[in-house]
XYZ file of C-alpha atoms in Angstrom:
690
model
C 0.000 0.000 0.000
C 1.337 3.410 -1.050
C 0.123 6.195 1.267
C 1.094 9.262 3.337
C 3.002 8.907 6.600
C 2.344 11.363 9.449
C 4.655 11.796 12.435
C 3.858 14.279 15.191
C 5.606 14.851 18.497
C 3.563 17.171 20.774
C 5.710 18.907 23.364
C 5.988 21.764 25.803
C 6.986 25.135 24.312
C 9.973 24.574 22.039
C 12.919 27.042 21.826
C 11.705 29.659 19.331
C 15.100 30.597 17.900
C 15.870 27.007 16.919
C 12.369 25.741 16.028
C 12.790 26.074 12.256
C 16.186 24.354 12.320
C 14.897 21.516 14.532
C 11.898 20.982 12.270
C 13.915 20.859 9.065
C 16.586 18.587 10.577
C 13.954 16.203 11.973
C 12.112 15.952 8.649
C 15.330 15.471 6.671
C 16.581 12.707 8.992
C 13.306 10.762 8.900
C 12.960 11.068 5.132
C 16.580 10.011 4.572
C 16.132 6.924 6.767
C 12.890 5.867 5.075
C 14.518 6.412 1.689
C 17.569 4.302 2.578
C 15.266 1.526 3.806
C 13.371 1.738 0.483
C 10.021 2.729 1.946
C 9.736 5.841 -0.247
C 9.056 6.113 -3.964
C 10.442 8.413 -6.632
C 7.406 10.674 -6.157
C 7.639 10.912 -2.353
C 7.534 14.432 -0.924
C 8.461 15.364 2.649
C 6.708 18.331 4.291
C 7.919 19.559 7.697
C 5.561 21.149 10.216
C 6.493 23.082 13.347
C 4.544 25.055 15.906
C 5.518 26.202 19.399
C 4.226 22.901 20.792
C 4.920 20.319 18.128
C 7.367 18.909 15.585
C 5.673 17.060 12.756
C 6.072 15.957 9.176
C 4.252 14.152 6.406
C 5.800 12.081 3.614
C 3.720 11.133 0.611
C 4.119 7.926 -1.374
C 5.354 5.694 1.455
C 4.903 1.940 0.925
C 3.710 -0.313 3.718
C 6.305 -2.984 2.966
C 9.862 -2.853 1.639
C 10.634 -4.693 -1.599
C 12.690 -7.860 -1.394
C 16.304 -6.943 -2.078
C 19.868 -8.132 -2.136
C 21.962 -6.997 0.831
C 25.728 -6.706 0.459
C 28.122 -6.748 3.406
C 31.788 -5.842 2.988
C 34.366 -8.231 4.450
C 38.149 -8.364 4.877
C 40.683 -7.800 2.118
C 41.397 -10.877 0.002
C 45.158 -10.533 0.552
C 44.879 -11.182 4.288
C 41.742 -13.305 4.422
C 43.273 -16.633 3.325
C 46.220 -18.507 4.811
C 49.041 -20.197 2.874
C 46.856 -23.253 2.262
C 44.018 -21.144 0.885
C 41.875 -21.630 4.002
C 39.898 -18.785 5.618
C 41.754 -16.942 8.358
C 40.112 -16.247 11.710
C 39.106 -12.797 10.475
C 37.326 -14.193 7.426
C 35.716 -17.002 9.431
C 34.351 -14.443 11.908
C 32.985 -12.334 9.072
C 31.202 -15.345 7.554
C 29.591 -16.207 10.900
C 28.417 -12.644 11.391
C 27.038 -12.453 7.848
C 25.426 -15.898 8.061
C 27.063 -17.239 4.887
C 29.477 -20.012 3.926
C 32.718 -19.639 2.014
C 31.102 -20.735 -1.236
C 28.618 -17.850 -0.912
C 31.321 -15.182 -0.756
C 32.136 -12.965 -3.722
C 35.219 -10.959 -4.571
C 35.074 -7.333 -5.587
C 37.502 -4.432 -5.715
C 37.698 -0.692 -5.262
C 40.506 1.866 -5.230
C 41.911 0.293 -2.042
C 42.144 -3.224 -3.422
C 40.244 -6.517 -3.623
C 38.035 -7.727 -0.768
C 35.350 -10.301 0.024
C 31.658 -9.452 0.186
C 28.683 -11.439 1.366
C 25.478 -11.080 -0.611
C 22.144 -12.519 0.387
C 18.510 -11.966 -0.392
C 16.547 -10.197 2.282
C 12.771 -10.298 2.392
C 11.063 -6.933 2.668
C 9.729 -5.945 6.088
C 6.651 -4.014 7.155
C 6.819 -0.261 7.776
C 5.534 -0.905 11.300
C 8.754 -2.752 12.144
C 10.940 0.266 11.377
C 9.028 3.535 11.770
C 9.297 4.056 15.536
C 13.023 3.255 15.538
C 13.609 5.605 12.606
C 11.838 8.405 14.472
C 13.806 7.720 17.644
C 17.119 7.791 15.781
C 16.160 11.030 13.996
C 15.374 12.681 17.339
C 18.721 11.621 18.772
C 20.518 13.241 15.820
C 18.871 16.644 16.225
C 21.188 19.635 16.878
C 20.119 20.121 20.498
C 22.814 21.718 22.704
C 21.076 20.830 25.973
C 18.464 18.158 26.715
C 16.187 17.684 29.729
C 14.314 14.925 31.566
C 10.758 15.179 32.880
C 8.758 13.371 35.544
C 10.331 10.111 36.653
C 11.301 9.190 33.081
C 14.879 8.622 31.894
C 14.007 9.796 28.391
C 15.604 13.034 27.209
C 14.593 15.712 24.738
C 14.836 19.475 24.354
C 11.416 19.821 26.052
C 8.977 17.392 27.746
C 6.934 15.358 25.236
C 3.226 14.638 25.776
C 1.940 12.649 22.806
C 3.043 10.826 19.680
C 1.320 10.236 16.356
C 2.589 7.633 13.893
C 0.174 7.073 11.020
C 0.248 5.552 7.559
C -2.775 6.717 5.655
C -5.794 6.148 7.890
C -4.209 3.628 10.236
C -2.042 4.073 13.330
C 1.427 2.551 13.127
C 2.200 0.938 16.457
C 5.416 1.899 18.200
C 7.054 3.654 21.135
C 9.199 6.795 21.067
C 10.495 8.575 24.189
C 8.295 6.332 26.320
C 5.094 7.262 24.459
C 2.846 4.846 22.554
C 1.717 6.063 19.167
C -1.869 7.144 18.585
C -3.922 9.506 16.429
C -4.902 12.298 18.841
C -3.420 15.768 19.215
C -4.462 19.191 20.476
C -5.253 22.415 18.641
C -4.762 25.998 19.830
C -4.353 26.281 23.590
C -7.280 28.741 23.930
C -9.123 28.898 20.615
C -9.665 25.136 20.179
C -11.811 22.864 22.352
C -10.887 19.256 23.125
C -8.719 16.702 21.394
C -8.322 16.470 17.640
C -8.578 12.929 16.306
C -6.585 12.737 13.078
C -8.595 10.661 10.644
C -6.114 10.575 7.768
C -2.409 11.466 7.605
C -2.883 13.404 4.368
C -5.433 15.716 6.005
C -3.284 16.620 9.009
C -2.721 20.306 8.161
C -6.406 20.899 7.402
C -7.544 19.260 10.645
C -5.131 21.369 12.677
C -6.302 24.507 10.879
C -9.828 23.676 12.065
C -8.327 23.673 15.569
C -6.849 27.159 14.966
C -3.281 26.008 14.337
C -1.312 26.784 11.167
C 0.946 23.740 11.274
C 3.396 24.782 8.555
C 6.157 27.115 9.742
C 6.516 28.496 6.209
C 2.782 29.147 5.791
C 2.539 30.696 9.250
C 5.530 32.957 8.568
C 3.950 34.112 5.317
C 0.679 34.835 7.153
C 2.495 36.885 9.808
C 4.429 38.830 7.160
C 1.259 39.584 5.180
C -0.590 40.814 8.278
C 2.360 42.985 9.316
C 2.560 44.585 5.876
C -1.182 45.214 5.836
C -1.189 46.735 9.326
C 1.791 48.987 8.542
C 0.133 50.098 5.300
C -3.038 51.142 7.146
C -0.919 53.403 9.359
C 1.010 54.871 6.418
C 4.211 53.414 7.804
C 6.758 50.777 6.893
C 8.404 47.989 8.864
C 11.960 48.018 10.106
C 13.620 45.018 8.356
C 13.942 42.136 10.835
C 13.932 38.663 9.269
C 15.351 37.080 12.408
C 12.538 38.555 14.505
C 9.959 37.364 11.981
C 11.270 33.797 12.302
C 11.289 34.026 16.095
C 7.756 35.399 16.317
C 6.527 32.747 13.895
C 7.886 30.168 16.322
C 5.933 31.736 19.208
C 2.408 31.682 17.736
C 0.055 29.084 16.269
C -2.773 31.300 14.986
C -1.251 34.766 14.492
C -3.062 38.054 14.720
C -1.385 41.475 14.342
C -2.406 44.521 16.369
C -1.003 48.074 16.554
C 0.119 49.764 19.772
C 1.562 53.153 20.683
C 3.966 54.730 23.159
C 4.488 58.341 24.244
C 6.222 60.484 21.640
C 8.591 61.880 24.282
C 10.598 58.654 24.138
C 11.627 59.533 20.578
C 14.300 61.832 22.013
C 16.331 58.673 22.590
C 18.331 57.481 19.533
C 15.960 55.344 17.517
C 18.424 52.443 17.323
C 18.055 52.034 21.103
C 14.264 52.037 20.997
C 14.134 49.691 18.010
C 16.469 47.241 19.664
C 14.632 47.195 22.991
C 11.272 46.689 21.276
C 12.559 43.932 19.014
C 14.859 42.154 21.421
C 12.972 42.423 24.694
C 9.338 42.533 23.602
C 9.349 40.957 20.114
C 7.498 43.972 18.697
C 7.861 45.333 15.172
C 8.766 49.072 15.224
C 7.296 51.280 12.510
C 9.156 53.876 10.453
C 8.005 56.800 8.340
C 8.879 57.223 4.673
C 12.247 58.783 5.631
C 13.219 55.933 7.935
C 12.479 57.804 11.164
C 10.952 55.863 14.041
C 7.294 56.466 14.805
C 5.766 56.176 18.261
C 3.813 53.092 17.225
C 4.596 49.414 16.850
C 2.999 46.137 15.786
C 2.285 43.197 18.069
C 2.036 39.619 16.799
C -0.398 37.912 19.152
C -1.356 34.256 19.440
C -4.961 35.319 20.087
C -7.354 36.344 17.329
C -10.197 38.149 19.065
C -12.978 40.528 18.039
C -11.941 43.191 20.576
C -8.148 43.290 20.983
C -8.219 46.349 23.234
C -7.051 44.501 26.337
C -4.198 42.864 24.415
C -3.054 46.204 22.987
C -3.257 48.050 26.326
C -1.373 45.267 28.074
C 1.465 45.417 25.575
C 1.588 49.213 25.686
C 1.850 49.013 29.483
C 4.689 46.494 29.253
C 6.782 48.409 26.712
C 6.930 51.674 28.682
C 9.357 50.458 31.382
C 11.668 49.149 28.661
C 11.650 52.490 26.868
C 12.156 54.271 30.190
C 15.218 52.123 30.859
C 16.650 53.018 27.456
C 16.061 56.712 28.123
C 17.692 56.420 31.556
C 20.795 54.709 30.151
C 21.080 57.311 27.395
C 20.787 60.281 29.764
C 23.178 58.781 32.320
C 25.802 58.064 29.678
C 25.661 61.645 28.413
C 25.763 63.025 31.959
C 28.806 60.951 32.927
C 30.845 62.058 29.923
C 32.202 60.004 27.071
C 35.760 60.936 26.134
C 36.739 60.949 29.824
C 35.865 57.236 29.940
C 38.853 56.544 27.688
C 41.082 56.659 30.767
C 39.159 53.696 32.212
C 39.940 51.427 29.261
C 43.209 50.419 30.881
C 41.323 48.725 33.717
C 39.461 46.374 31.354
C 41.230 43.234 30.114
C 40.974 42.635 26.367
C 42.845 39.319 26.517
C 45.288 38.152 29.164
C 48.033 37.774 26.538
C 47.134 40.802 24.436
C 46.728 43.397 27.159
C 43.939 45.732 28.224
C 41.400 47.642 26.163
C 43.518 50.733 26.855
C 46.573 49.101 25.295
C 44.459 47.926 22.392
C 43.166 51.469 21.872
C 46.775 52.716 21.685
C 47.517 50.081 19.029
C 44.407 50.940 17.016
C 45.401 54.591 17.041
C 48.928 53.792 15.852
C 47.818 51.406 13.095
C 44.998 53.694 11.925
C 47.417 56.627 11.700
C 49.834 54.606 9.558
C 47.077 53.460 7.194
C 45.488 56.906 6.907
C 48.808 58.544 6.055
C 49.411 55.964 3.322
C 46.034 56.995 1.904
C 46.879 60.706 2.117
C 44.395 61.301 4.968
C 44.950 63.109 8.265
C 46.881 60.767 10.551
C 45.969 62.765 13.680
C 42.257 62.318 13.054
C 42.682 58.601 12.351
C 44.681 58.133 15.538
C 41.979 59.896 17.555
C 39.342 57.562 16.099
C 41.436 54.546 17.047
C 41.860 55.810 20.603
C 38.113 56.437 21.021
C 36.714 53.526 19.018
C 36.172 51.222 22.017
C 35.150 53.758 24.662
C 31.415 53.123 24.252
C 31.974 49.545 25.468
C 32.078 51.122 28.958
C 28.692 52.852 28.633
C 25.486 51.664 30.275
C 23.626 51.524 26.969
C 26.167 49.270 25.263
C 26.412 47.204 28.435
C 22.676 46.522 28.102
C 22.684 46.213 24.295
C 26.106 45.141 22.949
C 24.677 45.317 19.426
C 24.803 49.128 19.740
C 28.600 49.322 20.039
C 29.898 51.937 17.663
C 26.415 53.348 17.103
C 26.251 54.808 20.609
C 29.844 55.991 20.349
C 28.792 58.165 17.426
C 25.854 59.704 19.313
C 27.909 60.442 22.424
C 30.829 61.936 20.472
C 28.499 64.273 18.566
C 26.854 65.261 21.862
C 30.264 66.331 23.194
C 31.031 68.422 20.106
C 33.379 66.126 18.218
C 33.502 66.369 14.430
C 31.101 64.248 12.351
C 34.154 62.721 10.642
C 35.435 61.311 13.951
C 31.972 60.268 15.172
C 31.044 58.553 11.895
C 34.372 56.716 11.753
C 33.894 55.405 15.317
C 30.506 54.007 14.298
C 31.723 52.555 11.011
C 34.955 50.954 12.237
C 33.003 47.756 12.999
C 31.897 47.436 9.380
C 31.325 45.108 7.692
C 29.717 43.276 10.606
C 28.313 40.449 8.465
C 28.153 39.208 4.874
C 26.611 41.852 2.655
C 26.930 44.623 5.258
C 27.872 48.125 4.124
C 31.557 49.051 4.107
C 33.045 52.015 6.006
C 32.972 55.256 4.015
C 35.985 57.520 3.658
C 39.677 56.979 4.286
C 39.529 57.711 8.025
C 36.738 55.211 8.675
C 38.448 52.612 6.465
C 41.741 53.111 8.303
C 40.031 52.566 11.673
C 38.106 49.521 10.423
C 41.250 47.936 9.009
C 43.186 48.680 12.209
C 40.507 47.035 14.357
C 40.403 43.847 12.299
C 44.136 43.546 11.649
C 44.992 43.997 15.326
C 42.659 41.130 16.203
C 43.923 38.907 13.379
C 47.615 39.416 14.057
C 47.170 39.260 17.832
C 45.192 36.033 18.002
C 47.203 34.372 15.238
C 50.366 35.382 17.040
C 49.312 33.686 20.302
C 48.076 30.561 18.514
C 44.325 31.170 18.854
C 43.454 30.140 15.291
C 39.997 29.121 14.040
C 39.499 25.355 13.984
C 36.737 23.517 12.149
C 33.495 25.386 12.736
C 34.859 27.081 15.864
C 35.964 30.684 15.585
C 35.418 32.262 19.024
C 37.184 35.517 18.168
C 35.495 36.002 14.770
C 38.766 35.896 12.831
C 37.229 34.572 9.627
C 34.735 37.433 9.668
C 37.545 39.917 10.369
C 39.607 38.570 7.466
C 36.677 38.814 5.076
C 36.074 42.373 6.276
C 39.667 43.393 5.542
C 39.526 41.819 2.099
C 36.214 43.447 1.219
C 37.411 46.891 2.319
C 40.631 46.604 0.313
C 39.005 45.166 -2.813
C 35.603 46.825 -2.989
C 36.437 50.361 -1.798
C 39.112 49.929 -3.394
C 42.239 50.948 -1.457
C 45.812 50.962 -2.862
C 47.321 49.240 0.180
C 49.624 46.249 0.444
C 48.176 43.527 2.677
C 51.628 42.332 3.751
C 52.502 45.869 4.874
C 49.255 46.118 6.844
C 49.956 42.839 8.631
C 53.456 44.086 9.415
C 52.061 47.358 10.836
C 49.798 45.462 13.220
C 52.598 43.119 14.311
C 54.948 46.047 14.995
C 52.264 47.779 17.085
C 51.816 44.647 19.197
C 55.558 44.081 19.536
C 56.063 47.678 20.656
C 53.940 46.902 23.723
C 55.994 43.839 24.567
C 53.406 41.330 23.328
C 55.181 38.086 22.439
C 53.982 36.732 19.114
C 54.941 33.693 17.095
C 55.955 34.207 13.451
C 52.651 35.299 11.994
C 53.002 37.281 8.762
C 53.147 34.465 6.202
C 50.677 32.205 7.997
C 48.135 35.014 8.261
C 48.645 36.007 4.626
C 47.949 32.423 3.522
C 44.859 32.318 5.765
C 43.505 35.528 4.270
C 44.202 34.498 0.691
C 42.301 31.295 1.380
C 39.332 33.412 2.521
C 39.764 35.469 -0.661
C 39.692 32.261 -2.706
C 36.295 31.396 -1.246
C 34.987 34.937 -1.784
C 35.971 34.947 -5.451
C 34.519 31.513 -6.126
C 31.266 32.499 -4.419
C 31.187 35.573 -6.640
C 31.160 33.293 -9.698
C 34.752 33.567 -10.930
C 36.002 30.341 -12.585
C 38.071 28.159 -10.277
C 41.070 27.926 -12.612
C 41.184 31.707 -13.113
C 41.080 32.265 -9.349
C 43.844 29.729 -8.800
C 45.996 31.292 -11.517
C 45.794 34.725 -9.881
C 46.148 33.593 -6.252
C 49.074 31.286 -7.046
C 51.176 34.455 -7.089
C 50.088 35.304 -3.526
C 49.083 38.865 -4.487
C 49.187 41.369 -1.641
C 47.562 44.255 -3.517
C 44.026 43.013 -3.048
C 42.551 46.026 -4.851
C 44.227 44.837 -8.070
C 42.893 41.283 -7.918
C 39.669 42.027 -9.895
C 41.709 43.509 -12.750
C 44.015 40.466 -12.771
C 41.008 38.143 -12.873
C 39.509 40.049 -15.780
C 42.820 39.993 -17.671
C 43.281 36.247 -17.210
C 39.711 35.606 -18.370
C 40.390 37.622 -21.525
C 43.715 35.841 -22.086
C 41.895 32.506 -21.865
C 39.923 33.441 -24.981
C 43.036 33.928 -27.151
C 43.952 31.166 -29.630
C 47.498 31.123 -28.181
C 46.277 30.491 -24.622
C 46.173 26.703 -24.845
C 49.704 26.305 -26.144
C 51.205 28.890 -23.784
C 49.515 27.426 -20.713
C 50.806 23.981 -21.654
C 54.288 25.391 -22.243
C 54.246 27.123 -18.874
C 53.358 23.847 -17.164
C 56.239 22.153 -18.974
C 58.649 24.922 -17.969
C 57.512 24.716 -14.347
C 58.171 20.965 -14.287
C 61.630 21.423 -15.776
C 62.578 24.190 -13.338
C 61.439 22.140 -10.320
C 64.481 19.916 -10.859
C 66.897 22.801 -11.434
C 68.904 24.886 -8.972
C 67.252 27.989 -7.554
C 70.198 30.257 -8.392
C 70.128 29.908 -12.163
C 72.148 32.533 -14.084
C 70.720 35.148 -16.405
C 70.860 33.817 -19.994
C 74.146 34.723 -21.726
C 73.833 35.526 -25.426
C 77.343 34.137 -26.016
C 76.203 30.656 -24.896
C 73.225 30.473 -27.258
C 73.932 27.921 -30.006
C 70.646 26.874 -31.598
C 68.684 29.225 -33.849
C 65.509 28.427 -31.886
C 66.959 29.510 -28.544
C 68.423 32.626 -30.114
C 65.011 33.512 -31.544
C 63.340 33.006 -28.153
C 66.012 35.141 -26.466
C 65.504 37.972 -28.945
C 61.719 37.811 -28.569
C 62.050 38.013 -24.792
C 64.297 41.074 -25.122
C 61.505 42.726 -27.086
C 58.515 41.826 -24.935
C 60.041 41.983 -21.425
C 60.076 45.826 -21.214
C 56.577 45.910 -22.676
C 55.202 43.395 -20.168
C 56.970 45.190 -17.319
C 55.495 48.528 -18.370
C 51.960 47.142 -18.693
C 52.154 45.465 -15.275
C 53.529 48.633 -13.680
C 50.621 50.588 -15.178
C 48.178 47.877 -14.049
C 47.262 47.123 -17.680
C 47.130 43.405 -17.062
C 45.114 42.519 -20.146
C 47.667 44.208 -22.402
C 50.505 42.475 -20.549
C 49.046 39.019 -21.170
C 48.214 39.829 -24.782
C 51.831 40.898 -25.316
C 52.911 37.471 -24.082
C 50.762 35.818 -26.729
C 53.262 37.047 -29.342
C 55.923 34.663 -28.034
C 53.996 31.508 -28.890
C 55.780 30.593 -32.138
C 59.233 30.999 -30.578
C 58.225 28.901 -27.573
C 56.843 26.120 -29.783
C 59.978 26.146 -31.907
C 62.251 26.088 -28.834
C 60.664 22.936 -27.450
C 60.639 21.306 -30.882
C 64.306 21.967 -31.665
C 66.252 22.513 -28.430
C 67.399 19.928 -25.885
C 67.445 21.678 -22.486
C 69.123 19.104 -20.238
C 72.287 18.573 -22.234
C 75.396 17.136 -20.563
C 77.524 20.283 -20.911
C 76.836 22.248 -17.625
C 77.283 25.804 -18.923
C 75.019 25.204 -21.896
C 72.402 23.453 -19.724
C 72.475 26.221 -17.123
C 72.113 28.895 -19.790
C 69.060 27.196 -21.300
C 67.485 26.727 -17.877
C 68.164 30.412 -17.194
C 66.405 31.280 -20.428
C 63.373 29.234 -19.358
C 63.419 30.888 -15.944
C 63.325 34.307 -17.621
C 60.454 33.149 -19.830
C 58.594 31.770 -16.796
C 58.925 35.111 -14.998
C 57.305 36.835 -17.962
C 54.528 34.255 -18.153
C 53.783 34.644 -14.438
C 54.010 38.436 -14.249
C 50.211 38.677 -13.940
C 49.145 35.170 -12.982
C 50.348 31.583 -13.092
C 48.801 30.672 -16.432
C 49.852 27.040 -15.993
C 46.820 26.777 -13.672
C 44.394 27.539 -16.485
C 42.137 24.817 -17.832
C 42.299 25.841 -21.476
């Protein structure tokens, strides 16, 4: 029988920030297991469901019984499975017992690691009922749950207590036990808007039956409903929503039957910077602030309630009453911070530890000022202003507002600096030195802000690399990958004519000047950052071979990388590209076996006409290539190299490089080394797949 499977686990309130992830992981694990056990068909579709009090899924096209099939079990390698007399060793005998086969039933097969024995036997298909509960239990154990809990006197564990279990195939209940619960067909609807148990008659009608009980079971459908109601409510007020996808997901995970209502607060609170009010409403109360057409905060907000009622007045008044103390706290923090002074707090940075091996925040501020000054002066900007930004960049970490809302670091620094009469250039740079905070975030604007942003990220990168605190696997506690990507984006997208190796050196010198002991860091950090650049360029759609050709040279002028990529892509289209790339690979292989200190080619030692012709061609194109590269005309430089193709082809056809006479051999290797340097002036074209 081919029918829909329904699985529902009804629980206490699930963690809202991870509900979507738990739901998708649960559905994927169950579907994968049923597929591997051959219970699904080619038309099977898995649909996850998730509400605050349940994880569920349906899978269409599930058969009630597996097909009969051949099962293969891998055994020991043939080479070690038989003794000198050709008899099975103990290892092979144990494998046969475990597989339930005799020696005559074994087969030999091979893979890249060699030949081995396998046992094959026919296995009769089993009923879905035999497997479903175990599959569900295994899927639950695999979920990404950082902390589990027990409930009652049970030893079972899950992220929240579980109250009921549904396992159905079509219209029938599939017997089984999961987390100590026997499967059935009953569930509950909305906590307040639904009366009594819901008896699920058919797995395929699950979502419709829950909707009758005032529950939108699908997370995706419920999110869309919330978003539509929010847009409609904002439109009625002539306002627009502050973008907040994360909040939308979280609120969706808190309601089963959403209804949106509008509330207000006193306009006097708008004297507080709107970022503070927006954050407290979103983070503490899960409200959606409203903005006018110019992006200014209005004294109204939207509430997503789990109660759809005819008269929402009590709900609205209750939420308005709750939000006022939060807004009052924000106003208090803001006024206290301004009263206590901002720039004077800089003297307190020395009392706050940044890292026990990298000094205090005060010492870090001194480094940021020094590095920012150096970068700004390279860019022709005012070094004094850049140094001031570096010294003040972290002061707002000591304010009450940032202590309550760390997300406002930099933003509050700007407000407080302007309040004390500092220039907009300094205040804006303090705010922007954290940019980019995440993928796709805006970059800092202007040379001063860029200098401060680069100083902040380079100090962290060099410092933590220098004390051995490198990212490992998916762990990056100090955000070094994000910092590296930020540096690369600023250099490449602004763009800035700065050498990455020099920037790394500046940061290392600043740390060393304070007596910080660092391991050798420059080359390791450069390789790390170029690896991040490799990923960035591939994600941007650049061909892998073009990226590898450019990065093989370990470029340190990141602002010039896009031009090099474009030039290599154009070179790839030339008819000479194939032959020259192949020749460059051949030259590279030859030079690998040669000494590093090869001499410059000597015209007096050239004997063959072909090597003389190549030498003369190189004399002609070398100044041209050098000039184009110096002027950053990389396309012209590579096109100039295309003119050497005929001489290169003739050289390899007519000249023996590794002759016995040492002077002659060294001279020809030197000629190839000179040619290789020209080939690789822009990129290592031997990496191209042409």
